[in-house]
Amino acid sequence: MSEIKDGKILQINKKAIIVAVVIVLILVVGSYVLTFALPKGEYLRDDSGSIIQGTYAENPDLDGIKWWQFALSPIMILSPSAEGSSVVYAIIALLLVIGAVFTALEKSGILIYMINSIAHRFKDKKYYIIFILSFAFMFLGSAVGMFEELIPLVPIVVILCYAMGWDALVGLGISILAGALGFAAGVVNPFSIGIAQQIGGIPMFSGIGLRIITFVLLYAALILFVYSYAKKIDKCPKKSVVYKEDKQRKLCFDFTSEFQYDRKKSQALIWFAAWMIVIVVCAIASIFWHPLANYIMYITVVIYVISGIGACIICGVKGKKLMKNLLKGMLTLLPAVIMIMIAGGVRYIISEGDVMDTILYKFVSIIENQPSMIAILMIYVVIIVFEIFIPSSSAKVFLIMPLIFDMCSIINAKSGRCSENCA
């Protein structure tokens, strides 16, 4: 059976993390500069928190952000009173749990047993993996708005691709990229499309035909891209974009041995897989019971803890050894947690600096005077920019969709079509 040689499934490249931190720090400093370059101002909001069009006013008397708040922004974002702090907490918890659980699964041999089992089943039809997993990740992103919740599955998919003779990019393509494309298509995502159409007074999920076509086209483009790339590196592994990096990583694994059935590991695998199904069921249930959506990430964290620790115990790994593996895994992803906190500081600075509404007002003023086609494209730019400050699709919907509807009316576009595309 396959074995892990040096036990480092989850490992953050130092160069990559340094580059990422530098980029995020530039955004943080740039955000702070904007608080001086732009006038302070605000819109009036209704009871739901949505902006009321035409109510923006500059207000130099607003407190703004102090220098010490800027300096401590990565920590201040964790304050319960800070906007978006609950999301940051959930993402940090998810990252730490990913590190802890997957390191424990790795040390117990369950993870590589899972990979080897799947590889054995698909050894003569391995390209089915690309078709099946790509669709599964796209569907979860499109139907129930899952994205961060899919991240823990990425290491499994990447290692599976190693076992199939592909590289890490194929693994990322059929997991995280597929999930992102599915989320973008948003066929019946109730937390973006659904809420946006409710705010606009449009029938729920109207225009679904266009979004289904978008989903199919994106799926076809993804398969064409990933399949052709996988075929290319199958013929010549050196054509892999990450050949040197993956060559070193693949030394951690031995995929040459024959698969051997192990009763305890199979039981642990069934336990783990059953809890993964529970996550999907909870996500689907949140469509029909919206309050559940507010807690889905926390539920995901708890389920990963239960499933991972339970699987390790079934395999006989427990007590001090289990705790040591969990702690080691958490420390592995600590640099990523620090980067998340720094990135969260960007939103905190813009929000506390009282220029968030000013940025939106400037965009609206520019868009109103543009031809229809250019204006629609610029609306996309607005959404992309605010993605930096407001990662939650539901939060963006409540904040800016009323303005988007008004802008669509001004440029004589169909507000229903606008909402479907911009949400």
Short mmCIF file of C-alpha atoms in Angstrom, two decimals:
data_model
loop_
_atom_site.label_atom_id
_atom_site.label_comp_id
_atom_site.label_asym_id
_atom_site.label_seq_id
_atom_site.Cartn_x
_atom_site.Cartn_y
_atom_site.Cartn_z
CA MET A 1 0.00 0.00 0.00
CA SER A 2 1.10 3.60 -0.49
CA GLU A 3 3.04 5.20 2.30
CA ILE A 4 3.99 8.70 3.40
CA LYS A 5 7.73 8.92 3.73
CA ASP A 6 8.34 12.13 5.62
CA GLY A 7 4.85 13.04 6.82
CA LYS A 8 4.23 16.48 5.37
CA ILE A 9 0.98 16.54 3.46
CA LEU A 10 0.11 20.07 4.56
CA GLN A 11 3.06 22.33 3.97
CA ILE A 12 3.14 26.03 3.15
CA ASN A 13 5.88 27.18 0.81
CA LYS A 14 7.83 29.92 2.61
CA LYS A 15 8.40 31.93 -0.56
CA ALA A 16 4.69 31.78 -1.45
CA ILE A 17 3.58 32.93 1.99
CA ILE A 18 6.09 35.81 1.99
CA VAL A 19 4.90 37.00 -1.44
CA ALA A 20 1.25 36.74 -0.33
CA VAL A 21 1.90 38.68 2.90
CA VAL A 22 3.75 41.42 0.99
CA ILE A 23 0.83 41.79 -1.45
CA VAL A 24 -1.69 41.94 1.40
CA LEU A 25 0.44 44.48 3.29
CA ILE A 26 0.49 46.68 0.19
CA LEU A 27 -3.32 46.51 0.13
CA VAL A 28 -3.45 47.38 3.84
CA VAL A 29 -1.20 50.43 3.42
CA GLY A 30 -3.08 51.44 0.26
CA SER A 31 -6.37 51.25 2.16
CA TYR A 32 -4.98 53.49 4.88
CA VAL A 33 -3.82 56.03 2.28
CA LEU A 34 -7.35 56.07 0.82
CA THR A 35 -8.75 57.17 4.19
CA PHE A 36 -6.74 60.40 3.77
CA ALA A 37 -7.18 60.81 0.00
CA LEU A 38 -10.97 60.42 -0.02
CA PRO A 39 -13.52 62.51 1.88
CA LYS A 40 -15.42 60.84 4.70
CA GLY A 41 -19.08 60.27 3.97
CA GLU A 42 -22.00 57.91 4.33
CA TYR A 43 -25.32 56.81 2.89
CA LEU A 44 -28.51 56.46 4.88
CA ARG A 45 -29.62 52.85 5.28
CA ASP A 46 -32.99 51.19 5.71
CA ASP A 47 -33.91 48.70 8.43
CA SER A 48 -32.34 45.79 6.53
CA GLY A 49 -29.02 47.64 6.21
CA SER A 50 -29.42 48.32 2.49
CA ILE A 51 -28.23 51.67 1.15
CA ILE A 52 -30.88 54.24 0.19
CA GLN A 53 -30.06 55.72 -3.21
CA GLY A 54 -29.49 59.49 -3.35
CA THR A 55 -28.74 59.90 0.36
CA TYR A 56 -24.93 60.07 0.25
CA ALA A 57 -23.44 63.06 2.05
CA GLU A 58 -19.88 64.00 2.94
CA ASN A 59 -19.32 64.32 6.67
CA PRO A 60 -15.85 65.48 7.74
CA ASP A 61 -16.93 65.20 11.39
CA LEU A 62 -16.94 61.40 11.24
CA ASP A 63 -14.30 59.92 13.53
CA GLY A 64 -12.34 58.06 10.86
CA ILE A 65 -9.55 55.67 11.77
CA LYS A 66 -6.72 56.45 14.20
CA TRP A 67 -3.10 55.51 13.56
CA TRP A 68 -3.09 52.88 16.29
CA GLN A 69 -6.21 51.26 14.82
CA PHE A 70 -4.39 51.04 11.49
CA ALA A 71 -1.31 49.52 13.15
CA LEU A 72 -3.43 46.98 15.04
CA SER A 73 -5.94 46.34 12.24
CA PRO A 74 -5.09 42.59 11.93
CA ILE A 75 -6.00 42.24 15.62
CA MET A 76 -8.86 44.77 15.63
CA ILE A 77 -10.68 42.75 12.96
CA LEU A 78 -11.13 40.08 15.65
CA SER A 79 -13.08 42.48 17.83
CA PRO A 80 -16.72 41.32 18.18
CA SER A 81 -17.84 44.84 17.25
CA ALA A 82 -15.86 44.83 13.97
CA GLU A 83 -17.87 44.21 10.79
CA GLY A 84 -17.19 40.77 9.37
CA SER A 85 -15.40 39.52 12.50
CA SER A 86 -17.60 36.41 12.66
CA VAL A 87 -16.53 35.42 9.13
CA VAL A 88 -12.85 35.92 10.01
CA TYR A 89 -13.28 33.78 13.14
CA ALA A 90 -14.93 31.03 11.10
CA ILE A 91 -12.21 31.02 8.42
CA ILE A 92 -9.43 30.97 11.03
CA ALA A 93 -11.12 28.10 12.87
CA LEU A 94 -11.58 26.22 9.60
CA LEU A 95 -7.90 26.64 8.67
CA LEU A 96 -6.67 25.47 12.08
CA VAL A 97 -9.00 22.48 11.97
CA ILE A 98 -7.84 21.61 8.45
CA GLY A 99 -4.24 21.60 9.65
CA ALA A 100 -5.02 19.61 12.79
CA VAL A 101 -7.36 17.01 11.31
CA PHE A 102 -5.48 16.29 8.10
CA THR A 103 -2.15 15.96 9.88
CA ALA A 104 -3.78 13.50 12.29
CA LEU A 105 -5.33 11.57 9.38
CA GLU A 106 -1.97 11.56 7.65
CA LYS A 107 -0.10 10.22 10.69
CA SER A 108 -2.72 7.50 11.23
CA GLY A 109 -2.41 6.35 7.60
CA ILE A 110 -6.10 6.97 6.84
CA LEU A 111 -5.54 9.73 4.30
CA ILE A 112 -3.15 7.83 2.10
CA TYR A 113 -5.33 4.70 2.45
CA MET A 114 -8.25 6.76 1.13
CA ILE A 115 -6.20 8.01 -1.81
CA ASN A 116 -4.89 4.54 -2.58
CA SER A 117 -8.39 3.06 -2.44
CA ILE A 118 -9.77 5.61 -4.93
CA ALA A 119 -6.72 5.27 -7.18
CA HIS A 120 -7.16 1.47 -7.18
CA ARG A 121 -10.83 1.75 -8.19
CA PHE A 122 -10.12 4.17 -11.04
CA LYS A 123 -6.74 2.85 -12.20
CA ASP A 124 -8.10 1.87 -15.65
CA LYS A 125 -10.41 4.88 -16.07
CA LYS A 126 -8.62 7.65 -14.24
CA TYR A 127 -9.94 10.47 -16.43
CA TYR A 128 -13.39 9.80 -15.01
CA ILE A 129 -12.03 11.42 -11.85
CA ILE A 130 -11.68 14.74 -13.69
CA PHE A 131 -15.26 14.62 -15.00
CA ILE A 132 -16.86 13.46 -11.74
CA LEU A 133 -14.99 15.61 -9.22
CA SER A 134 -15.17 18.75 -11.37
CA PHE A 135 -18.95 18.41 -11.63
CA ALA A 136 -19.33 17.63 -7.91
CA PHE A 137 -17.35 20.70 -6.81
CA MET A 138 -19.08 22.94 -9.37
CA PHE A 139 -22.51 21.70 -8.31
CA LEU A 140 -21.84 22.34 -4.60
CA GLY A 141 -20.59 25.85 -5.39
CA SER A 142 -23.49 26.62 -7.71
CA ALA A 143 -26.40 25.06 -5.84
CA VAL A 144 -25.63 25.69 -2.17
CA GLY A 145 -22.94 28.37 -2.28
CA MET A 146 -20.19 26.18 -0.80
CA PHE A 147 -16.64 27.48 -1.24
CA GLU A 148 -14.66 27.86 2.00
CA GLU A 149 -16.33 24.64 3.18
CA LEU A 150 -14.70 22.82 0.23
CA ILE A 151 -11.15 23.86 1.13
CA PRO A 152 -10.50 20.89 3.48
CA LEU A 153 -11.08 18.52 0.55
CA VAL A 154 -8.42 20.16 -1.62
CA PRO A 155 -5.40 18.32 -0.09
CA ILE A 156 -7.15 14.99 -0.70
CA VAL A 157 -7.81 15.83 -4.35
CA VAL A 158 -4.24 17.07 -4.91
CA ILE A 159 -2.70 13.89 -3.46
CA LEU A 160 -5.15 11.81 -5.50
CA CYS A 161 -3.88 13.58 -8.62
CA TYR A 162 -0.31 12.74 -7.56
CA ALA A 163 -1.36 9.08 -7.37
CA MET A 164 -2.88 9.32 -10.86
CA GLY A 165 0.38 10.69 -12.27
CA TRP A 166 -0.79 14.30 -12.58
CA ASP A 167 0.36 17.42 -10.75
CA ALA A 168 -1.01 19.76 -8.07
CA LEU A 169 -2.52 22.13 -10.66
CA VAL A 170 -4.82 19.39 -11.95
CA GLY A 171 -5.92 18.83 -8.35
CA LEU A 172 -6.60 22.53 -7.86
CA GLY A 173 -8.41 22.69 -11.19
CA ILE A 174 -10.93 19.95 -10.36
CA SER A 175 -11.47 21.15 -6.79
CA ILE A 176 -11.03 24.81 -5.87
CA LEU A 177 -11.29 26.18 -9.44
CA ALA A 178 -14.36 24.05 -10.12
CA GLY A 179 -15.96 25.25 -6.88
CA ALA A 180 -15.23 28.88 -7.79
CA LEU A 181 -16.71 28.51 -11.29
CA GLY A 182 -19.79 26.83 -9.86
CA PHE A 183 -20.21 29.63 -7.33
CA ALA A 184 -19.85 32.17 -10.15
CA ALA A 185 -22.54 30.44 -12.22
CA GLY A 186 -24.85 30.47 -9.17
CA VAL A 187 -27.67 28.50 -10.78
CA VAL A 188 -29.85 28.29 -7.65
CA ASN A 189 -27.61 29.78 -4.96
CA PRO A 190 -30.14 31.16 -2.45
CA PHE A 191 -27.54 33.28 -0.64
CA SER A 192 -26.63 35.47 -3.62
CA ILE A 193 -29.10 35.10 -6.49
CA GLY A 194 -32.08 34.33 -4.25
CA ILE A 195 -31.60 37.24 -1.83
CA ALA A 196 -30.77 39.70 -4.63
CA GLN A 197 -33.95 38.86 -6.51
CA GLN A 198 -36.02 39.16 -3.34
CA ILE A 199 -34.61 42.63 -2.71
CA GLY A 200 -35.42 43.63 -6.29
CA GLY A 201 -38.95 42.22 -6.13
CA ILE A 202 -38.19 39.70 -8.87
CA PRO A 203 -39.60 36.12 -8.86
CA MET A 204 -37.17 33.78 -7.11
CA PHE A 205 -34.64 32.17 -9.45
CA SER A 206 -36.10 33.75 -12.57
CA GLY A 207 -33.69 33.64 -15.49
CA ILE A 208 -32.48 30.21 -14.40
CA GLY A 209 -32.19 29.09 -18.02
CA LEU A 210 -29.40 31.57 -18.72
CA ARG A 211 -27.54 30.50 -15.60
CA ILE A 212 -27.84 26.81 -16.50
CA ILE A 213 -26.34 27.59 -19.91
CA THR A 214 -23.56 29.52 -18.14
CA PHE A 215 -22.94 26.53 -15.84
CA VAL A 216 -22.75 24.10 -18.77
CA LEU A 217 -20.38 26.35 -20.74
CA LEU A 218 -18.13 26.89 -17.71
CA TYR A 219 -18.08 23.14 -17.00
CA ALA A 220 -17.19 22.39 -20.63
CA ALA A 221 -14.43 25.02 -20.60
CA LEU A 222 -13.06 23.68 -17.31
CA ILE A 223 -13.04 20.07 -18.54
CA LEU A 224 -11.39 21.06 -21.82
CA PHE A 225 -8.72 23.03 -19.95
CA VAL A 226 -7.97 20.49 -17.20
CA TYR A 227 -8.34 17.37 -19.38
CA SER A 228 -5.99 18.65 -22.09
CA TYR A 229 -3.45 19.75 -19.47
CA ALA A 230 -3.65 16.37 -17.68
CA LYS A 231 -3.17 14.56 -21.01
CA LYS A 232 -0.15 16.71 -21.79
CA ILE A 233 1.66 15.96 -18.54
CA ASP A 234 0.64 12.31 -18.78
CA LYS A 235 2.67 12.09 -21.99
CA CYS A 236 5.52 14.26 -20.70
CA PRO A 237 5.60 14.98 -16.93
CA LYS A 238 8.29 17.63 -17.46
CA LYS A 239 5.71 19.82 -19.22
CA SER A 240 4.03 20.38 -15.86
CA VAL A 241 4.15 24.05 -14.85
CA VAL A 242 5.08 22.97 -11.32
CA TYR A 243 7.30 20.02 -12.27
CA LYS A 244 10.23 20.95 -10.00
CA GLU A 245 8.04 21.77 -7.00
CA ASP A 246 5.91 18.64 -7.39
CA LYS A 247 8.92 16.41 -7.94
CA GLN A 248 10.08 17.28 -4.43
CA ARG A 249 6.59 16.90 -2.97
CA LYS A 250 5.98 13.52 -4.61
CA LEU A 251 9.04 12.16 -2.83
CA CYS A 252 6.87 12.28 0.31
CA PHE A 253 4.71 9.48 -1.09
CA ASP A 254 5.13 5.95 -2.35
CA PHE A 255 2.38 5.05 -4.82
CA THR A 256 4.14 1.99 -6.23
CA SER A 257 2.85 -0.62 -3.77
CA GLU A 258 -0.29 -2.67 -4.39
CA PHE A 259 -3.47 -1.73 -2.56
CA GLN A 260 -4.10 -3.89 0.52
CA TYR A 261 -7.42 -3.95 2.36
CA ASP A 262 -7.27 -2.83 6.01
CA ARG A 263 -10.42 -3.36 8.08
CA LYS A 264 -9.80 -0.62 10.67
CA LYS A 265 -8.83 1.96 8.07
CA SER A 266 -11.83 1.05 5.94
CA GLN A 267 -14.11 1.56 8.96
CA ALA A 268 -12.41 4.88 9.68
CA LEU A 269 -12.88 5.88 6.05
CA ILE A 270 -16.60 5.06 6.17
CA TRP A 271 -16.92 7.14 9.37
CA PHE A 272 -15.13 10.11 7.78
CA ALA A 273 -17.09 9.87 4.49
CA ALA A 274 -20.42 9.68 6.35
CA TRP A 275 -19.68 12.96 8.12
CA MET A 276 -18.70 14.58 4.81
CA ILE A 277 -22.17 13.68 3.54
CA VAL A 278 -23.63 15.35 6.65
CA ILE A 279 -21.88 18.60 5.66
CA VAL A 280 -23.48 18.49 2.21
CA VAL A 281 -26.90 17.68 3.73
CA CYS A 282 -26.57 20.65 6.12
CA ALA A 283 -25.64 22.92 3.21
CA ILE A 284 -28.67 21.78 1.21
CA ALA A 285 -30.91 22.11 4.29
CA SER A 286 -29.78 25.74 4.68
CA ILE A 287 -31.54 26.51 1.38
CA PHE A 288 -34.89 25.69 2.97
CA TRP A 289 -34.07 26.92 6.49
CA HIS A 290 -32.14 30.16 6.04
CA PRO A 291 -31.07 30.68 9.70
CA LEU A 292 -28.90 27.57 9.32
CA ALA A 293 -26.84 29.38 6.67
CA ASN A 294 -25.44 31.74 9.32
CA TYR A 295 -23.83 28.83 11.13
CA ILE A 296 -22.86 26.52 8.26
CA MET A 297 -19.13 27.29 8.49
CA TYR A 298 -19.10 26.69 12.24
CA ILE A 299 -21.03 23.45 11.71
CA THR A 300 -18.43 22.45 9.11
CA VAL A 301 -15.61 23.08 11.61
CA VAL A 302 -17.30 20.96 14.29
CA ILE A 303 -18.03 18.14 11.84
CA TYR A 304 -14.41 18.03 10.63
CA VAL A 305 -13.23 17.80 14.24
CA ILE A 306 -15.67 14.96 15.02
CA SER A 307 -14.99 13.08 11.79
CA GLY A 308 -11.20 13.45 11.90
CA ILE A 309 -10.66 12.63 15.56
CA GLY A 310 -13.21 9.80 15.40
CA ALA A 311 -11.46 8.25 12.39
CA CYS A 312 -8.09 8.39 14.15
CA ILE A 313 -9.51 6.73 17.27
CA ILE A 314 -11.04 3.96 15.15
CA CYS A 315 -7.53 3.32 13.78
CA GLY A 316 -6.14 3.12 17.31
CA VAL A 317 -4.46 6.54 17.41
CA LYS A 318 -5.53 8.30 20.60
CA GLY A 319 -4.37 10.07 23.76
CA LYS A 320 -1.11 12.03 23.76
CA LYS A 321 -0.10 10.82 20.32
CA LEU A 322 -3.35 12.10 18.80
CA MET A 323 -3.11 15.45 20.61
CA LYS A 324 0.50 15.86 19.47
CA ASN A 325 -0.50 15.26 15.84
CA LEU A 326 -3.42 17.70 16.10
CA LEU A 327 -1.25 20.44 17.61
CA LYS A 328 1.47 19.91 15.02
CA GLY A 329 -1.10 20.26 12.25
CA MET A 330 -2.51 23.48 13.67
CA LEU A 331 0.98 25.02 13.81
CA THR A 332 1.53 24.05 10.15
CA LEU A 333 -1.20 26.44 8.97
CA LEU A 334 -0.51 29.20 11.49
CA PRO A 335 1.23 31.38 8.82
CA ALA A 336 -1.94 31.21 6.72
CA VAL A 337 -4.00 32.32 9.72
CA ILE A 338 -1.72 35.34 10.21
CA MET A 339 -2.15 36.24 6.53
CA ILE A 340 -5.96 36.00 6.85
CA MET A 341 -5.84 38.39 9.81
CA ILE A 342 -3.70 40.89 7.87
CA ALA A 343 -6.06 40.65 4.88
CA GLY A 344 -9.04 41.20 7.18
CA GLY A 345 -7.40 44.46 8.20
CA VAL A 346 -8.11 45.88 4.73
CA ARG A 347 -11.85 45.82 5.27
CA TYR A 348 -11.47 47.07 8.83
CA ILE A 349 -9.43 50.10 7.71
CA ILE A 350 -11.81 51.06 4.89
CA SER A 351 -14.85 50.61 7.13
CA GLU A 352 -13.47 52.40 10.20
CA GLY A 353 -11.99 55.11 7.97
CA ASP A 354 -15.54 55.98 6.84
CA VAL A 355 -14.66 55.86 3.13
CA MET A 356 -16.48 52.64 2.14
CA ASP A 357 -19.60 54.57 1.14
CA THR A 358 -17.47 57.24 -0.54
CA ILE A 359 -15.82 54.62 -2.78
CA LEU A 360 -19.23 53.25 -3.74
CA TYR A 361 -20.60 56.76 -4.38
CA LYS A 362 -17.66 57.57 -6.69
CA PHE A 363 -18.31 54.40 -8.69
CA VAL A 364 -22.03 55.17 -8.97
CA SER A 365 -21.32 58.74 -10.13
CA ILE A 366 -19.01 57.49 -12.88
CA ILE A 367 -21.33 54.69 -14.05
CA GLU A 368 -24.45 56.87 -14.31
CA ASN A 369 -22.93 58.90 -17.15
CA GLN A 370 -21.75 55.95 -19.27
CA PRO A 371 -23.39 54.18 -22.24
CA SER A 372 -25.39 51.09 -21.24
CA MET A 373 -22.88 48.40 -22.27
CA ILE A 374 -19.93 50.18 -20.66
CA ALA A 375 -21.98 50.87 -17.54
CA ILE A 376 -22.87 47.18 -17.15
CA LEU A 377 -19.20 46.21 -17.47
CA MET A 378 -18.31 48.86 -14.89
CA ILE A 379 -20.91 47.43 -12.51
CA TYR A 380 -18.93 44.20 -12.64
CA VAL A 381 -15.83 46.20 -11.69
CA VAL A 382 -17.70 47.61 -8.69
CA ILE A 383 -18.61 44.09 -7.53
CA ILE A 384 -15.02 42.87 -7.99
CA VAL A 385 -13.57 45.80 -6.03
CA PHE A 386 -16.01 45.30 -3.18
CA GLU A 387 -15.10 41.61 -3.16
CA ILE A 388 -11.82 42.73 -1.54
CA PHE A 389 -13.62 44.47 1.30
CA ILE A 390 -16.76 42.33 1.64
CA PRO A 391 -16.08 38.64 0.87
CA SER A 392 -19.59 37.50 1.85
CA SER A 393 -21.93 37.40 -1.16
CA SER A 394 -25.00 37.80 1.07
CA ALA A 395 -23.51 40.88 2.76
CA LYS A 396 -22.71 42.45 -0.64
CA VAL A 397 -26.25 41.76 -1.79
CA PHE A 398 -27.83 43.59 1.16
CA LEU A 399 -25.34 46.45 0.95
CA ILE A 400 -25.16 47.35 -2.71
CA MET A 401 -27.88 45.54 -4.70
CA PRO A 402 -30.44 48.36 -4.15
CA LEU A 403 -27.93 50.70 -5.80
CA ILE A 404 -27.31 48.19 -8.58
CA PHE A 405 -31.05 48.03 -9.33
CA ASP A 406 -31.23 51.82 -9.46
CA MET A 407 -28.19 52.01 -11.74
CA CYS A 408 -29.75 49.42 -14.07
CA SER A 409 -32.90 51.56 -14.23
CA ILE A 410 -30.85 54.66 -15.01
CA ILE A 411 -29.05 52.97 -17.91
CA ASN A 412 -32.32 51.44 -19.16
CA ALA A 413 -31.17 47.87 -18.52
CA LYS A 414 -33.50 45.17 -17.29
CA SER A 415 -33.02 45.16 -13.53
CA GLY A 416 -33.85 41.46 -13.35
CA ARG A 417 -31.05 40.55 -15.75
CA CYS A 418 -28.74 42.97 -13.92
CA SER A 419 -29.40 41.31 -10.58
CA GLU A 420 -28.83 37.82 -11.97
CA ASN A 421 -25.48 38.73 -13.46
CA CYS A 422 -24.15 41.03 -10.74
CA ALA A 423 -25.24 39.02 -7.69
#
